[in-house]
XYZ file of N, CA and C in Angstrom:
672
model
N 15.429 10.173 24.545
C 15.126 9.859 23.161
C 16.397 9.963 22.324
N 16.586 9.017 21.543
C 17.421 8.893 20.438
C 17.715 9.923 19.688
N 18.576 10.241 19.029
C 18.949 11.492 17.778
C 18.419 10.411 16.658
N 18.514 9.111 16.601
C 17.520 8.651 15.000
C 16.424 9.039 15.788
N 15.677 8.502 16.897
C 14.159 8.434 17.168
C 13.567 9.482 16.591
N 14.657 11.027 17.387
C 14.262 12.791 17.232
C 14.174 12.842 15.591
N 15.148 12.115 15.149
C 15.135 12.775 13.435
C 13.884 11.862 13.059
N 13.733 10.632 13.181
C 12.466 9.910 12.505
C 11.266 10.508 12.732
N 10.740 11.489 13.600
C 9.980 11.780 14.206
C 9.657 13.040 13.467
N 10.658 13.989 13.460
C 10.775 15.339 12.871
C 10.432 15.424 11.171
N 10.868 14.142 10.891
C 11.235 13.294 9.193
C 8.996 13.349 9.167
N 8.894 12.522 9.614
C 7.590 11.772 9.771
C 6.344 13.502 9.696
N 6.645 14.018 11.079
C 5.874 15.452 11.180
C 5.873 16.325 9.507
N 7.063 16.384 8.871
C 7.034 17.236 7.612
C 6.417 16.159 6.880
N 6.153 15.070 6.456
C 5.770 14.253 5.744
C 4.462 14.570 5.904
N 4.248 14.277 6.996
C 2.646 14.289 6.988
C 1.734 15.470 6.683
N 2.634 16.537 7.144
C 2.573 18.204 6.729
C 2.407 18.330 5.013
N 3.192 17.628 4.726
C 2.944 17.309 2.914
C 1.903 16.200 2.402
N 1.713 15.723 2.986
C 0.286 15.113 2.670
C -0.952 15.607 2.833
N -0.906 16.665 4.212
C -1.980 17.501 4.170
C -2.222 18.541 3.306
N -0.944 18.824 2.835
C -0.863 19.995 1.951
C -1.285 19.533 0.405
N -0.876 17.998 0.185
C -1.274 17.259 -1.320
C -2.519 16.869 -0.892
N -2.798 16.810 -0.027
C -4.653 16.374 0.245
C -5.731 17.593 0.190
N -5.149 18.728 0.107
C -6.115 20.238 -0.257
C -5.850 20.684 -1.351
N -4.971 20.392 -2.308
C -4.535 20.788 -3.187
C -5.529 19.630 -4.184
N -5.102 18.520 -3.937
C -5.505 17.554 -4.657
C -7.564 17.814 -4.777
N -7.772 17.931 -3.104
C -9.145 17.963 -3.287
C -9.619 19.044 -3.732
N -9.180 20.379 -3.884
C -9.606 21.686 -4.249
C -9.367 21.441 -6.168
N -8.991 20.520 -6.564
C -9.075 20.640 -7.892
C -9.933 19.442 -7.975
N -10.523 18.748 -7.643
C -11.638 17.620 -8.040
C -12.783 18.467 -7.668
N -12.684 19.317 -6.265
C -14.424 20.369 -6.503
C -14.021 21.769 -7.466
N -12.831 21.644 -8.090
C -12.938 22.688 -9.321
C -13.310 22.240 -10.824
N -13.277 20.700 -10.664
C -13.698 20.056 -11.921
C -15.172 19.758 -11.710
N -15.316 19.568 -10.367
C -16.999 19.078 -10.503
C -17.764 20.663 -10.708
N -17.129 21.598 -10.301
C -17.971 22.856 -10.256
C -17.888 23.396 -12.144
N -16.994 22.819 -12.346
C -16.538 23.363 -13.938
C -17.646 22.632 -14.546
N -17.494 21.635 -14.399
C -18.477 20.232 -15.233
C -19.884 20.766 -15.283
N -20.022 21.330 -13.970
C -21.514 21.795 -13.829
C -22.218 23.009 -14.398
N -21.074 23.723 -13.993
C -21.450 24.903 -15.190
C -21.363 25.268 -16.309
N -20.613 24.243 -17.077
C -20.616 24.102 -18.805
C -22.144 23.072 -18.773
N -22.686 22.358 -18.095
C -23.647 21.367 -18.496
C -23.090 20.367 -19.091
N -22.334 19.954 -18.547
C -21.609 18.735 -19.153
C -21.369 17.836 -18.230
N -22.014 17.629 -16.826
C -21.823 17.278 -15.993
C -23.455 15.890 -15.982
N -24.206 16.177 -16.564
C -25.312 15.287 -16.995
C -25.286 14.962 -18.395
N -24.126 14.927 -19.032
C -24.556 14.051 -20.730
C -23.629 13.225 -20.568
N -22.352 13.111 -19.844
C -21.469 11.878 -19.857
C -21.019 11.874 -18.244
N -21.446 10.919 -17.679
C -20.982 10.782 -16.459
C -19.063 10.327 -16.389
N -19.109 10.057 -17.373
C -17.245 9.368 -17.329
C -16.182 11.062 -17.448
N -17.174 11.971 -17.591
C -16.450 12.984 -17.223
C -15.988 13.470 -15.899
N -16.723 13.153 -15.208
C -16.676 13.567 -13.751
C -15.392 12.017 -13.097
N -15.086 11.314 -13.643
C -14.383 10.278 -13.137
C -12.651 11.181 -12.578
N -12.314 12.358 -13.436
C -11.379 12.275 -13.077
C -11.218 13.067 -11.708
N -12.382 14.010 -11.239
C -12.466 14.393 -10.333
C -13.082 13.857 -9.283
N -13.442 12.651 -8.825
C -14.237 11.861 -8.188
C -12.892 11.035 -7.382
N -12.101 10.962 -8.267
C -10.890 9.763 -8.184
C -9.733 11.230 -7.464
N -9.682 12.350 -7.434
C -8.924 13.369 -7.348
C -9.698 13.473 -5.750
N -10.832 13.288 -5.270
C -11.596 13.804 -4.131
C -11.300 12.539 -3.223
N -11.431 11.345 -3.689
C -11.232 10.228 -2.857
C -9.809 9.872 -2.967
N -8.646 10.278 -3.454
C -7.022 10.420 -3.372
C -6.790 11.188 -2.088
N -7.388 12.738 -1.898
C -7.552 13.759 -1.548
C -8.121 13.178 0.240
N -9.181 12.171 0.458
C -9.698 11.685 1.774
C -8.486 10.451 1.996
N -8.027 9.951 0.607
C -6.716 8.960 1.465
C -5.781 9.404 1.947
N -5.283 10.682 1.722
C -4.258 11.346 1.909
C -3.799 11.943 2.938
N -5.768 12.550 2.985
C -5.672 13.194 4.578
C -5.843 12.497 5.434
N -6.381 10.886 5.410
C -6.042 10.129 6.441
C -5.000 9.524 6.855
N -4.153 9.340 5.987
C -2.415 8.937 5.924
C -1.629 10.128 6.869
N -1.773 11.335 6.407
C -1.378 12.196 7.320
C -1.858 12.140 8.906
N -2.844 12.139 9.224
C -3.483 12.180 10.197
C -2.935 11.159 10.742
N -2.778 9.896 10.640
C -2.359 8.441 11.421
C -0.698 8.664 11.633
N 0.068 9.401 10.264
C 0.996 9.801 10.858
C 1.164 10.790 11.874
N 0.658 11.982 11.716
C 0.616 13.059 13.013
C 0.517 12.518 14.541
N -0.719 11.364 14.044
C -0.884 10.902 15.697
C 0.345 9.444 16.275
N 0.802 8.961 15.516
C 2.271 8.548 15.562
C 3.357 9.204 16.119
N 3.420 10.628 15.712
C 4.599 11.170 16.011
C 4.054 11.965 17.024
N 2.905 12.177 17.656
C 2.831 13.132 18.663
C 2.208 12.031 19.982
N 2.152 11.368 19.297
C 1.099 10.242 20.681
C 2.539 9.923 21.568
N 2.029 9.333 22.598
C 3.050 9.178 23.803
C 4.126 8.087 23.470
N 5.334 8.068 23.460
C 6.044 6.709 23.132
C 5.920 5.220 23.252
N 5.268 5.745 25.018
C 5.366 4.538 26.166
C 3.978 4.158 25.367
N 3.265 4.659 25.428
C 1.608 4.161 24.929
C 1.695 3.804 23.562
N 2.371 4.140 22.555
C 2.317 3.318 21.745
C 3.209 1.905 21.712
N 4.251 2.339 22.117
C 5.327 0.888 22.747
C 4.195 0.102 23.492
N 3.320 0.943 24.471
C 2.450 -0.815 25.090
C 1.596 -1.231 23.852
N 1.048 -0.311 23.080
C -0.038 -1.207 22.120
C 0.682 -2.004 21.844
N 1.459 -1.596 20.897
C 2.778 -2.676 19.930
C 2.623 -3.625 20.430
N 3.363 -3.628 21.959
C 3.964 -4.948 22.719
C 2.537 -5.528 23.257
N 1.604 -5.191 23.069
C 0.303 -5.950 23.015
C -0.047 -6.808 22.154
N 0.520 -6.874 21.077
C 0.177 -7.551 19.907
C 1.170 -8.295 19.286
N 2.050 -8.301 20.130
C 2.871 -9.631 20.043
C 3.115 -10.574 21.211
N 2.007 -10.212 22.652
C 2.129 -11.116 23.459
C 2.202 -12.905 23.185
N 0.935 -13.251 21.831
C 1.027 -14.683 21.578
C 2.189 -14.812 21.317
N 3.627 -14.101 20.667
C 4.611 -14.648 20.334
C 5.510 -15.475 21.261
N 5.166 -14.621 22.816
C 5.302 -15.672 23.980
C 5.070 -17.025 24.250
N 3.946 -17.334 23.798
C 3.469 -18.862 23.206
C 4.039 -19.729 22.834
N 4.518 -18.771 21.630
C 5.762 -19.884 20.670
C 6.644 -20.659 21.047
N 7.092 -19.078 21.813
C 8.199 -20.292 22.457
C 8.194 -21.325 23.471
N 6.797 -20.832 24.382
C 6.498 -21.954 25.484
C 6.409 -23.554 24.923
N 5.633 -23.231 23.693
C 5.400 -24.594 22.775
C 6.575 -24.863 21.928
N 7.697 -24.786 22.024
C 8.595 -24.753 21.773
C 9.294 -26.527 21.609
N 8.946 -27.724 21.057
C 9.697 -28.800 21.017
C 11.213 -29.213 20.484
N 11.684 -28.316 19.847
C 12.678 -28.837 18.374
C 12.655 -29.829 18.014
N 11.429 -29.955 17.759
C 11.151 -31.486 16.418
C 10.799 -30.293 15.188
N 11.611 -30.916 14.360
C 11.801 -30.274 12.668
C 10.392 -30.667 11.920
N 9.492 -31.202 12.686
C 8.495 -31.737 11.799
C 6.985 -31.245 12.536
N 7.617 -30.405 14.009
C 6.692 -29.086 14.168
C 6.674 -27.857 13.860
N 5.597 -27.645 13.395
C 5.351 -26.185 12.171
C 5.646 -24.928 13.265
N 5.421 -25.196 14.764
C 5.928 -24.426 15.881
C 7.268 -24.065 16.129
N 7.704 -25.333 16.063
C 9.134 -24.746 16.357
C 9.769 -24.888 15.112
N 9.457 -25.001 13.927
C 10.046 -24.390 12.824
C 9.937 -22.870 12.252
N 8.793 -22.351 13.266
C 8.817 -20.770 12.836
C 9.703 -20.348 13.883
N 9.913 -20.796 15.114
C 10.710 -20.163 15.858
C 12.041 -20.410 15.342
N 12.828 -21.198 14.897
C 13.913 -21.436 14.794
C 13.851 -20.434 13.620
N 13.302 -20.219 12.272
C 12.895 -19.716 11.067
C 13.139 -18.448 11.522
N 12.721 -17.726 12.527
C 12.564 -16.453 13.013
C 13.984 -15.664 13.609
N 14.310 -16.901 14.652
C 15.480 -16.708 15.381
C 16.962 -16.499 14.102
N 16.912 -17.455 12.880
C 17.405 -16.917 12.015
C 17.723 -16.165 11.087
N 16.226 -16.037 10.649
C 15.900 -14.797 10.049
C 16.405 -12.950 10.500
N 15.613 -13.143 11.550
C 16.102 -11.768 12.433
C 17.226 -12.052 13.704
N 18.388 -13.124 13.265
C 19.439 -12.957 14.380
C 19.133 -12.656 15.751
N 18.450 -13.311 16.345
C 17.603 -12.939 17.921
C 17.412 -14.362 18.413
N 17.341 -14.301 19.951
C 17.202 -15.607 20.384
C 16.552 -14.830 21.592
N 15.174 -15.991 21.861
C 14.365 -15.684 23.278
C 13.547 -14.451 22.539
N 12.280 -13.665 23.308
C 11.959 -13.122 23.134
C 12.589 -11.491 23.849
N 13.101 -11.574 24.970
C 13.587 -10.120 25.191
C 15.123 -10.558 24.964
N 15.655 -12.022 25.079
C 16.952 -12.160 24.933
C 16.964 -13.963 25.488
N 18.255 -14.059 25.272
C 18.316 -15.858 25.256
C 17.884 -16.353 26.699
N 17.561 -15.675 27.498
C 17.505 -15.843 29.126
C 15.997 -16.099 28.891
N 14.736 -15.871 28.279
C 13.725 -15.772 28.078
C 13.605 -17.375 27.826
N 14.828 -18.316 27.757
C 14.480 -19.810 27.265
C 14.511 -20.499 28.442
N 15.202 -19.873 29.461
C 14.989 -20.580 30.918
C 13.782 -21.461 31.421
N 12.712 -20.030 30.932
C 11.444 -20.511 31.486
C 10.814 -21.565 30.711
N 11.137 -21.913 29.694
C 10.227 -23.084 28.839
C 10.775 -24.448 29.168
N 9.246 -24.946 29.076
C 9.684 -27.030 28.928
C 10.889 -27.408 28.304
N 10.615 -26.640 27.494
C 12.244 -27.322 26.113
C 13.426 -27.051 26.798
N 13.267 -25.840 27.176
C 15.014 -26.013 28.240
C 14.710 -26.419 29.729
N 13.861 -27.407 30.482
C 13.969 -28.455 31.314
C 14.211 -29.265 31.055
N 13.590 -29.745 29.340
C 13.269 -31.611 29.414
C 15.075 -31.543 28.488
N 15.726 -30.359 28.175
C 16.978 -30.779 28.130
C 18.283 -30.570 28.589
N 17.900 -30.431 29.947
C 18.530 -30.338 31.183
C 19.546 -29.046 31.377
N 18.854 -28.102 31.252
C 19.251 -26.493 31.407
C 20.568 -26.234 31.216
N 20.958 -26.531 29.739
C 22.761 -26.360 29.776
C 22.408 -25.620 28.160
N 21.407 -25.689 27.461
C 21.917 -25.235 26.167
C 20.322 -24.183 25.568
N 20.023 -23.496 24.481
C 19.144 -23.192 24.161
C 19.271 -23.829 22.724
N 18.222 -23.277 21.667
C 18.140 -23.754 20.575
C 19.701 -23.064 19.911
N 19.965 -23.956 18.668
C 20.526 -23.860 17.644
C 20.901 -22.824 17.086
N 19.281 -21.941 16.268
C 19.025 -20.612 15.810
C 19.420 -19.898 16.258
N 19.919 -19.915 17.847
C 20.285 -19.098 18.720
C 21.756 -18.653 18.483
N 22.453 -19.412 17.939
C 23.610 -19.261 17.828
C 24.154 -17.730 16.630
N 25.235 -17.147 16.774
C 25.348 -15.856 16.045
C 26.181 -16.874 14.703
N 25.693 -16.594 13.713
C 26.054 -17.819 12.414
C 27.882 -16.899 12.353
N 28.563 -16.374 12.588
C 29.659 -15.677 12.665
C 30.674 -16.619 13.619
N 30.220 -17.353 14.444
C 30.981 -18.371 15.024
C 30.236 -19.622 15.108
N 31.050 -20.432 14.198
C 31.424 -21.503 13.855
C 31.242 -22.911 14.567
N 31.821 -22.004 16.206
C 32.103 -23.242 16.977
C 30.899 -23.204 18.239
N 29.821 -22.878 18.162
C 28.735 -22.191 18.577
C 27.556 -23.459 18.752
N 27.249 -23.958 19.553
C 26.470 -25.535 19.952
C 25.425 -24.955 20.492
N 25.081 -23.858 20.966
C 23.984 -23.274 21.975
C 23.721 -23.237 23.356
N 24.969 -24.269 23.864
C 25.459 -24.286 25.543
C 25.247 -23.066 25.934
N 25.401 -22.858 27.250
C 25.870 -21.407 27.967
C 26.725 -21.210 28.891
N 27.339 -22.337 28.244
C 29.159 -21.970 28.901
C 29.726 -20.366 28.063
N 28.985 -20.327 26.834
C 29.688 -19.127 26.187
C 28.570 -18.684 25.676
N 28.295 -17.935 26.683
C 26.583 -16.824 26.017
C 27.162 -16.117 24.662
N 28.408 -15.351 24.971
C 28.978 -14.526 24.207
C 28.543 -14.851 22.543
N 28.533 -16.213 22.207
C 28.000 -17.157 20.930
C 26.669 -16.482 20.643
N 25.750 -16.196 21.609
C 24.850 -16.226 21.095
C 24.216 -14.692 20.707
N 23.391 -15.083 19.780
C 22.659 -13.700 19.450
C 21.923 -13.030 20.889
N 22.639 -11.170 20.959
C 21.696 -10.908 22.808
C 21.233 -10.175 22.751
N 20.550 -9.941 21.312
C 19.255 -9.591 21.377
C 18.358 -9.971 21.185
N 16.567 -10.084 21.784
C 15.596 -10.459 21.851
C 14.876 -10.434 20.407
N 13.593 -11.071 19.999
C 13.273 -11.507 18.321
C 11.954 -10.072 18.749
N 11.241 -10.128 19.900
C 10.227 -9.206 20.008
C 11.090 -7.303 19.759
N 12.225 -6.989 20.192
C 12.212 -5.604 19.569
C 13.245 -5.973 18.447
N 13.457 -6.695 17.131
C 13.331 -6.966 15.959
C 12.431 -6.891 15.506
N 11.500 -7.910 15.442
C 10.037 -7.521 15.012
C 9.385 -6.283 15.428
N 9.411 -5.987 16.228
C 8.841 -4.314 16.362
C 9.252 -3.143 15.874
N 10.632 -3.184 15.695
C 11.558 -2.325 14.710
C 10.775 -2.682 13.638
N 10.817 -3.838 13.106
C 10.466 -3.991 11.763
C 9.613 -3.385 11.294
N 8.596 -3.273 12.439
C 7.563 -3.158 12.446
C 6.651 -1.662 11.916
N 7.299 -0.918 13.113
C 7.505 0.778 13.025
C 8.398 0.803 11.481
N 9.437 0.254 11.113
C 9.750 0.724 9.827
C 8.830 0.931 8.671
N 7.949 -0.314 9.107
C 7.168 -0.150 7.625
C 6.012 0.639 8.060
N 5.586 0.988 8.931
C 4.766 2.124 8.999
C 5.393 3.335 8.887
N 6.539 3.643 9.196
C 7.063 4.967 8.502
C 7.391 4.744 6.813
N 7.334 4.045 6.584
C 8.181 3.536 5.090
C 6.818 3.806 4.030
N 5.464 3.419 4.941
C 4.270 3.873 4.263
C 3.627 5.088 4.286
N 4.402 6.060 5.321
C 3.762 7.245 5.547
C 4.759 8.080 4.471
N 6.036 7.995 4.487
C 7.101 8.834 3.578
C 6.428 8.358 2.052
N 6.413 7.227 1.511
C 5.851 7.027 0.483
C 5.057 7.497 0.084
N 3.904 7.544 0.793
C 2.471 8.006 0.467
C 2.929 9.809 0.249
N 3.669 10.199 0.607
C 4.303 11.826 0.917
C 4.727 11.668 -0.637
N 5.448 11.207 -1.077
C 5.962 10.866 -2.408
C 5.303 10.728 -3.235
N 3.808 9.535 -2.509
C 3.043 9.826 -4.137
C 2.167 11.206 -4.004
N 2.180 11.340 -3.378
C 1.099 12.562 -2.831
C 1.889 13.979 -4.006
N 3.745 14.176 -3.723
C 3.926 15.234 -4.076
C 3.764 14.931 -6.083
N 3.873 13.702 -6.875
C 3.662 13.205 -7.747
C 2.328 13.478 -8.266
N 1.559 13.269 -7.693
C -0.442 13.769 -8.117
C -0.146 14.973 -8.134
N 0.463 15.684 -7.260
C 0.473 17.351 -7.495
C 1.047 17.842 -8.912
N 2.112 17.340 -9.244
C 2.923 17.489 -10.316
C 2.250 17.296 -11.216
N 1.357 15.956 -11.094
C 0.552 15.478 -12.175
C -0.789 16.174 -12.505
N -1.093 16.898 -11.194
C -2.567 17.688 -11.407
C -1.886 19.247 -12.363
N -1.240 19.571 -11.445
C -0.551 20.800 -12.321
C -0.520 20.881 -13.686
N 0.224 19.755 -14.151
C 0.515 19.549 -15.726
C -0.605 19.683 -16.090
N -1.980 18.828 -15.843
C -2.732 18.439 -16.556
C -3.845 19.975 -16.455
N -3.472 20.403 -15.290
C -4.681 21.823 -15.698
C -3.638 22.809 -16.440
N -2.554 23.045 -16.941
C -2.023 23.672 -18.011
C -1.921 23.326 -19.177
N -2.635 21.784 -19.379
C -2.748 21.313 -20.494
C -4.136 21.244 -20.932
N -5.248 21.685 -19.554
C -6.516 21.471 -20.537
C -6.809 23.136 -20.071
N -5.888 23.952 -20.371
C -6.480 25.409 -20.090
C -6.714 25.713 -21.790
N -8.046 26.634 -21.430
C -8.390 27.092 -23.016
C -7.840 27.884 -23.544
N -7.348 26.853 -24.914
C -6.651 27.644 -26.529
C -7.220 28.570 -26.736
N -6.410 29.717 -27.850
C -6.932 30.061 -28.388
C -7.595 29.537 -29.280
N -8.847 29.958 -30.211
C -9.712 29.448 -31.160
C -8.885 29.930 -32.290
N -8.688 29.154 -33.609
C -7.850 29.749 -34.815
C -9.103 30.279 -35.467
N -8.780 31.492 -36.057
C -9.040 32.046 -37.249
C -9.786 31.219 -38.517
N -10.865 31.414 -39.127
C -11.154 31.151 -40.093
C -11.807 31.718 -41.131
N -11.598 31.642 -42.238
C -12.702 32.566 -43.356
C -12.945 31.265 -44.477
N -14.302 31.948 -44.990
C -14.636 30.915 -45.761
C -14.054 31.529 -47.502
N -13.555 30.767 -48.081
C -12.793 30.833 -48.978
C -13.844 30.718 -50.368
N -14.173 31.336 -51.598
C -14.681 31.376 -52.485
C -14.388 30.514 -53.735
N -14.761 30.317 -54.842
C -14.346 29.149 -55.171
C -13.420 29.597 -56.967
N -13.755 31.182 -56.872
C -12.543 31.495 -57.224
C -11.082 31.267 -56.856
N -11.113 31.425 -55.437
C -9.475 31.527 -54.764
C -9.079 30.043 -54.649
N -9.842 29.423 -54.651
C -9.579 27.744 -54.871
C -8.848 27.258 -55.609
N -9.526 27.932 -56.618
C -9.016 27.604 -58.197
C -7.468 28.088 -58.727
């Protein structure tokens, strides 16, 4: 394992540790508002009172499920989640089988689209074009275009000079990508999570009970 993998992993475990921790916090003050509500009797003359603790209890079940999907991310087996992943991009194999380079197929305009986009050619790497029609019916000397690393110039897609081409595969691009934004949604959610806390805090030091001021009723001498 990687020293990023170990740190993303370690990163991910405290995150989620803080979401569980903003998901009891959060929910222990929505059943302190519904229990409050109830025992002033104020909990049956305006129902829009209870909104802010209703919305504090169901924050509180998103939170702890965000954590949870992360926990089982970072503790589930590598290989087993690497096969789901790579389960769900088998059709991308497809693509390229159907692969024509006519500019006026929506097929091979996502592949080429892709191959540029994420600098990758073939799906594990440019050798992955061997096997398709498109590099028979054009007589096994070149791959696509996209393939080429846009950094050289003089780059046709032959394979007299692999070196030209991009050598890495578009499937672990997209899967990187992929895992990023599922960590990118678990740290976030950690972020808004520690934010509601901040925000619950404030707001129960702001509705803790005043004192009551002083009053006397004034005569209409002292008025005067």
């Amino acid at each position: 394992m990687s020293d990023l993998r170990r740190i993303s992993k370690i990163t991910l475990r405290i995150a989620c540790q803080c979401l569980w921790l903003a998901a009891l916090v959060v929910g222990l003050s929505g059943m302190y508002l519904l229990v409050n509500f109830r025992q002033t009797g104020l909990l049956f003359h305006n129902i829009y009172l209870i909104l802010p603790a209703i919305v504090a209890l169901i924050s509180a079940a998103v939170l702890l499920a965000s954590g949870g999907i992360g926990c089982w991310m970072s503790i589930r087996d590598s290989t087993v989640l690497q096969a789901a992943v790579h389960s769900e991009f088998e059709p991308f194999w497809g693509m390229f089988q159907n692969y024509t380079g006519n500019k006026q197929d929506f097929n091979s305009n996502a592949v080429d689209a892709i191959q540029e986009e994420f600098q990758c050619c073939g799906v594990h790497n440019y050798s992955d074009w061997f096997g398709t029609p498109w590099f028979n019916r054009t007589g096994k000397i070149q791959v696509p275009h996209s393939c080429c690393n846009i950094t050289f110039d003089t780059c046709n897609g032959t394979l007299d000079r692999p070196g030209l081409l991009y050598p890495q595969g578009c499937q672990a691009k997209l899967e990187g990508g992929w895992m990023f934004v599922l960590y990118f949604i678990i740290i976030s959610s950690a972020v808004v999570a520690v934010i509601q806390v901040v925000g619950l805090v404030t707001a129960a030091q702001l509705m803790r009970d005043q004192p009551l001021q002083e009053y006397r009723i004034l005569d209409r001498d002292s008025v005067n």
